[in-house]
Every structure is written in C-alpha cells, then in structure tokens.
Coordinates of C-alpha atoms in Angstrom, one line a residue:
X1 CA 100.3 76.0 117.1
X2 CA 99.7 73.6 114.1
X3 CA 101.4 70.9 116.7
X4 CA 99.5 71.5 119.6
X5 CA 96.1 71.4 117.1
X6 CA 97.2 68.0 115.9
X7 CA 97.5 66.5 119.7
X8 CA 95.2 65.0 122.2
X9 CA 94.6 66.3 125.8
X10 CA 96.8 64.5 127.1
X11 CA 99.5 65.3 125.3
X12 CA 98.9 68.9 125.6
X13 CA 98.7 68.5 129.0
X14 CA 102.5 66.7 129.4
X15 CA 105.3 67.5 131.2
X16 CA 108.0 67.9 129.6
X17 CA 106.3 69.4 127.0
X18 CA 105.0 66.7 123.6
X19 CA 107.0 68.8 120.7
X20 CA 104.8 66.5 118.0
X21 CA 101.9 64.2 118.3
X22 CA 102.5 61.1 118.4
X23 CA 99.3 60.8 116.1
X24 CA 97.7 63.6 114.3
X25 CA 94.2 63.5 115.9
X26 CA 92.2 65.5 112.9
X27 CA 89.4 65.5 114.4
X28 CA 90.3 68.5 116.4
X29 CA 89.2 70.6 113.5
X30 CA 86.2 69.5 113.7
X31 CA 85.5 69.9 117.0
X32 CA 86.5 73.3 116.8
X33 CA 84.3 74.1 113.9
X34 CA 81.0 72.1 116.1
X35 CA 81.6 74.8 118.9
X36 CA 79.7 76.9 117.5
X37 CA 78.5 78.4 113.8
X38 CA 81.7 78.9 112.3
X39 CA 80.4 78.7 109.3
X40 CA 78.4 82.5 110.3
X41 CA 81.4 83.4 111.7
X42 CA 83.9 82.5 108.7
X43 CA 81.4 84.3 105.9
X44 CA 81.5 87.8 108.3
X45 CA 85.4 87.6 108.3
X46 CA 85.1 87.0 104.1
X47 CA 82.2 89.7 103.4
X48 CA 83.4 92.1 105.9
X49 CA 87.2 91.8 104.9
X50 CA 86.8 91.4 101.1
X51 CA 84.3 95.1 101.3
X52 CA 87.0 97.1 103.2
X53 CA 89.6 96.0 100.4
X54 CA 86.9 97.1 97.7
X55 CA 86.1 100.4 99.5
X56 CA 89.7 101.1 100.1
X57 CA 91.2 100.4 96.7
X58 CA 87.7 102.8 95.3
X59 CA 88.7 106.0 97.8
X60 CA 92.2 105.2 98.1
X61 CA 93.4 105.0 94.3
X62 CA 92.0 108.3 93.4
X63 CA 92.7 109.9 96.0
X64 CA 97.1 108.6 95.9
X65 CA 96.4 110.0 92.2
X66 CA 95.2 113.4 92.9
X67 CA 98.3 113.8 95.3
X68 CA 100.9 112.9 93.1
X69 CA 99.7 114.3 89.7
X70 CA 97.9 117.3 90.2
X71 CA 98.9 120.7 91.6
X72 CA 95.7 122.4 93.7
X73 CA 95.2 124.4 96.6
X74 CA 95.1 122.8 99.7
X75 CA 97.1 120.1 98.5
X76 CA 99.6 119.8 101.6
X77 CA 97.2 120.6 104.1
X78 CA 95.1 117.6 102.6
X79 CA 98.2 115.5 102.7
X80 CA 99.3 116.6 106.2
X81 CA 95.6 115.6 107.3
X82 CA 95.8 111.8 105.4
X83 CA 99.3 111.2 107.3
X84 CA 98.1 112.6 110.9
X85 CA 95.2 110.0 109.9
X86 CA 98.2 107.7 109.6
X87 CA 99.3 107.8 113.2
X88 CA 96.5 108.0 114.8
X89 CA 95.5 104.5 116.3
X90 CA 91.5 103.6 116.0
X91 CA 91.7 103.0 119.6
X92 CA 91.4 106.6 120.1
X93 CA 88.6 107.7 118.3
X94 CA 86.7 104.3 118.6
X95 CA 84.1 106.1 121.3
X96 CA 83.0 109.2 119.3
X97 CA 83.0 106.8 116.2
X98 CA 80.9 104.1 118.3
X99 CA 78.3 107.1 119.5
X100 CA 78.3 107.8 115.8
X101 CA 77.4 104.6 114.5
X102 CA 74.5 104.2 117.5
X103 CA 73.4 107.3 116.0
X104 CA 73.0 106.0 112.9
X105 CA 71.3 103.0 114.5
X106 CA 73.8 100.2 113.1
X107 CA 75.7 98.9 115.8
X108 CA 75.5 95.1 115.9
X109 CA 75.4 94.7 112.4
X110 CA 78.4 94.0 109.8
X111 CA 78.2 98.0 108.4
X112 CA 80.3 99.5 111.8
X113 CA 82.9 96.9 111.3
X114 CA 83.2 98.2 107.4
X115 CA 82.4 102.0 107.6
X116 CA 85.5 103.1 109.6
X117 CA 88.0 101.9 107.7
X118 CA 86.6 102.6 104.2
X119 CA 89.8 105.0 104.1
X120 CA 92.9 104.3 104.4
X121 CA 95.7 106.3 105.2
X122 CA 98.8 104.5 104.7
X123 CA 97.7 102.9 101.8
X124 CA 97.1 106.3 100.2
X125 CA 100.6 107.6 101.4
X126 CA 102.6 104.3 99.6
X127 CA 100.4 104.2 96.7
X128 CA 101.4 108.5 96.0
X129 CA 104.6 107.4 96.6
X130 CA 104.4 104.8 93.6
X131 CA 102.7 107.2 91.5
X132 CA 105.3 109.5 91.7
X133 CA 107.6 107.3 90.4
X134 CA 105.7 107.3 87.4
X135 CA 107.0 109.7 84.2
X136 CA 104.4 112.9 84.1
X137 CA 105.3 112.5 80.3
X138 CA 103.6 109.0 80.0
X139 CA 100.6 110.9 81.8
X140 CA 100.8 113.6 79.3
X141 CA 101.2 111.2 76.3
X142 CA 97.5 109.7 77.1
X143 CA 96.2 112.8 77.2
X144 CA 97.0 113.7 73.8
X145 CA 95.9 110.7 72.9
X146 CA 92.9 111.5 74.8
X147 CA 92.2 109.1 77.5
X148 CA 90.3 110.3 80.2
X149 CA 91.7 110.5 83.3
X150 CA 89.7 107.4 84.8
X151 CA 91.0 105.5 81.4
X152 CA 94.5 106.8 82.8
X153 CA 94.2 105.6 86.4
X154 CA 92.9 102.2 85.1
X155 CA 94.7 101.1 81.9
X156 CA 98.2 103.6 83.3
X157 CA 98.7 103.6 86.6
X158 CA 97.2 100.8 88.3
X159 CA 98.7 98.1 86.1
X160 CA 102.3 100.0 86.7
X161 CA 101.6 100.4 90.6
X162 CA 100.5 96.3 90.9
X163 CA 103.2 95.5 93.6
X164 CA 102.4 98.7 95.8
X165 CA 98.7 97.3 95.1
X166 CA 99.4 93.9 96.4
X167 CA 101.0 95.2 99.4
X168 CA 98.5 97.2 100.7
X169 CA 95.7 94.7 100.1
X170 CA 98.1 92.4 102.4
X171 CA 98.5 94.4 104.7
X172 CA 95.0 95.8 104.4
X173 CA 93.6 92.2 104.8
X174 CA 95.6 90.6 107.6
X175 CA 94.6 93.5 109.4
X176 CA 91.0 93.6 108.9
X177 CA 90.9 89.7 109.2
X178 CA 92.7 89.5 112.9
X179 CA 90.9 92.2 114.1
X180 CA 89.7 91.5 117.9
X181 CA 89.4 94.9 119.5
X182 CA 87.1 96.9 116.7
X183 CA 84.3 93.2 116.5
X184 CA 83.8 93.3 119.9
X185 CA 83.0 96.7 120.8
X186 CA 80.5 96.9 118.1
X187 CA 78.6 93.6 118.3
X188 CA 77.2 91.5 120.3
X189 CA 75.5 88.8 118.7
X190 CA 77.1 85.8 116.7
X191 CA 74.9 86.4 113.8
X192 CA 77.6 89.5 112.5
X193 CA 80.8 88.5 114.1
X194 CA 84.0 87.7 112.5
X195 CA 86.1 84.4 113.2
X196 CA 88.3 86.0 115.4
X197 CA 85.5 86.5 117.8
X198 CA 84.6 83.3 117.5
X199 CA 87.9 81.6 118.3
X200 CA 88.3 83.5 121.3
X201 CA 84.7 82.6 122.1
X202 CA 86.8 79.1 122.3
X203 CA 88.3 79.4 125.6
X204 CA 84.8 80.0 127.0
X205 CA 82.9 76.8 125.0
X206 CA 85.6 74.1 125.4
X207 CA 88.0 75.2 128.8
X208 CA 90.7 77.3 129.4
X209 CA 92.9 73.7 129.4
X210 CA 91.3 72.3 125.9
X211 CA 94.1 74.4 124.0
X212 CA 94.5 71.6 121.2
X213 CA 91.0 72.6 120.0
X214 CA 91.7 75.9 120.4
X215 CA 95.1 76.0 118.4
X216 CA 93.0 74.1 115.6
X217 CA 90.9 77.2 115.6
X218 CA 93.9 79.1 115.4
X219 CA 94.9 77.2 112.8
X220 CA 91.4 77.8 110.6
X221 CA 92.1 81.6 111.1
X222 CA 95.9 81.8 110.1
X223 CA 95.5 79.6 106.6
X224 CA 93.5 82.1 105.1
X225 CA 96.3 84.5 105.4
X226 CA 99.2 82.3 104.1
X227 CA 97.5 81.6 101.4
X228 CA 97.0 85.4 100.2
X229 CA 101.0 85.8 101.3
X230 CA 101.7 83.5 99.2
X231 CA 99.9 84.6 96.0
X232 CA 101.4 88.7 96.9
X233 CA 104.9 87.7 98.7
X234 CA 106.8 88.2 95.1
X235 CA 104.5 91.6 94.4
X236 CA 105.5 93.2 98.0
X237 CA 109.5 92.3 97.8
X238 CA 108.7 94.3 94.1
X239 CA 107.0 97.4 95.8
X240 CA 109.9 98.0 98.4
X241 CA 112.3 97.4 96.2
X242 CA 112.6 100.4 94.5
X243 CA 114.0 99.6 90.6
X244 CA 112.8 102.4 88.3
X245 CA 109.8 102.5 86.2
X246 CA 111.0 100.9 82.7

C-alpha cells in the first residue's frame, strides 16, 4: 500500500509488478486529499470516533463496576443480556435500529453513526473482568475512609484498570474509525461522512485503474491508527497479560 501510494501510473500499471518507486511521487497525497473535502470527511471520522470512546468509557465503566463489586438481583440475567449483546453482529439489527433513527428524524446526520454504539459490550465484559482482579478489601478500605463510590471508580479502579482501558479504546477506535457498512446506510451526503466513505468514494472520482491515489488515501486512513497503537501497544500486552494486582 504505502509503495503503490508513492508510484506513478505507470508504474502501477507494470508488468512484472514495480515492488518500489523508482521515485516517491508525493504528490499523490495531495491529489487524493483535492478529490474531494477530505478535510469534512477527516473531522466526522475525529468527532464521530473520539464521542463513541467518550460515551463508551461513561456507560461502560460503571456499568463493569456494578458487575464485579456489587451483589443485586438480576445481576446474571443483566450480565447474560451484555454478553448476548456481545455476539450479536450490528448487521442484524441495523434495520429496526435504522427505522428507529428515521423515527427520530436523524438519519443523515453524525448522531445515527454515534447513538448505536454508545454501549459496548465487550468492553464492559473485559473491563468486569479487570475489576475483579481487584482486592474487595482495597474497595472496603476507601469506604471507611469514606470515599464515595464515584471517588472509588475514579481515583481506585480506573488508574489500576489503565491497560484493560487502553485496550478497549483500541479496539474501540479502530473499529469505529474503519467502519464502512454502518456510514453508508445512514448517510448520504458528504457533509456527515467519515473518511472511509470518502476513500471508497475514490474509485468513483479518479478510476478504477488510478490505485496509486487511492492507496495514498489508504494511506491517510491507516496513520491515524498506528499512531494510537503505538501510544497503547505496551498498555494492551499489560491487560492480557495477566500478573496480579500489586
């Protein structure tokens, strides 16, 4: 990919098959971004990606605590419900959710790309599982002391559950920032869709044969996640790693 986006036509085009360029032609990023407002299209991805994290971690680290500290009724069922959330895949409920959301009268707008997945499942499953990990005496000990349980949650467990944390806002991110499928059913208009709309849009503005601009697209849309790999790599190794609580 980051070959292919540093290569002229022609070389794309050769057979047998130019492995490097035999000049980086940088200007192919910026004929991807002129293709169309990737600018609009790159602050979506951002707003629309950096909520969902926000929302997640709000519903998601309360929620993980309430499962793994406290003893109520209901409290499997509830459970049972978040992992059968779990497995199932948004494909299947995308048409009730979409008749929803026209109900509401916000489709093609950046709120049905955020609303559904202001939950998440998985992340509430591995972050109970880190909580319980965590000493029910160091709990008790703030209580005496006593902290509140929001004091708890913030000054307790989320400093101690930073590498479960780190994983789940990777995983949580790359997700949310590739996503193709969930973008294009609910929009329409360029004005509220993501970059990965608008590197597919590629193919249709340049050629089907033009695949060194489109790789520099490509290119545009993967950085974003090295990068946040890079800063949570260390943190994730941590959170599957399982070492004791010291």
């Amino acid at each position: 990919m980051i070959s292919t986006s540093l290569q002229t036509f022609e070389e794309t085009m050769a057979f047998p098959p130019t492995w490097l360029p035999a000049w980086p032609q940088w200007s192919n990023f910026v004929d991807a971004m002129n293709a169309g407002p990737f600018l609009t299209y790159a602050k979506n991805s951002i707003i629309i990606t950096v909520t969902i994290i926000i929302l997640q971690f709000i519903v998601m680290i309360p929620a993980a605590y309430a499962f793994a500290k406290y003893d109520f009724k209901g409290k499997k069922i509830g459970f049972g419900l978040v992992l059968l959330a779990f497995m199932i895949p948004g494909q299947v409920t995308f048409i009730p959710v979409y008749l929803m959301l026209a109900d509401w009268g916000i489709i093609n707008t950046l709120w049905p790309q955020i609303i559904p997945f202001m939950s998440n499942a998985f992340g509430i499953f591995l972050l109970r599982q880190y909580f319980m990990q965590i000493p029910q005496e160091l709990i008790e000990s703030a209580r005496l002391d006593n902290a509140s349980e929001f004091k708890i949650i913030w000054k307790l467990m989320i400093p101690m559950s930073m590498p479960a944390l780190a994983t789940i806002g990777l995983f949580s991110f790359v997700s949310h920032w590739n996503d193709y499928f969930w973008p294009l059913v609910m929009t329409d208009s360029s004005a509220v869709r993501p970059l990965t709309i608008g590197i597919a849009m590629l193919r249709e503005t340049e050629g089907i044969s033009n695949w060194h601009i489109i790789m520099a697209g490509n290119v545009v849309l993967v950085i974003p996640i090295l990068i946040v790999y890079l800063f949570a790599s260390k943190q994730i190794v941590k959170a599957f790693a399982y070492s004791g609580i010291k």
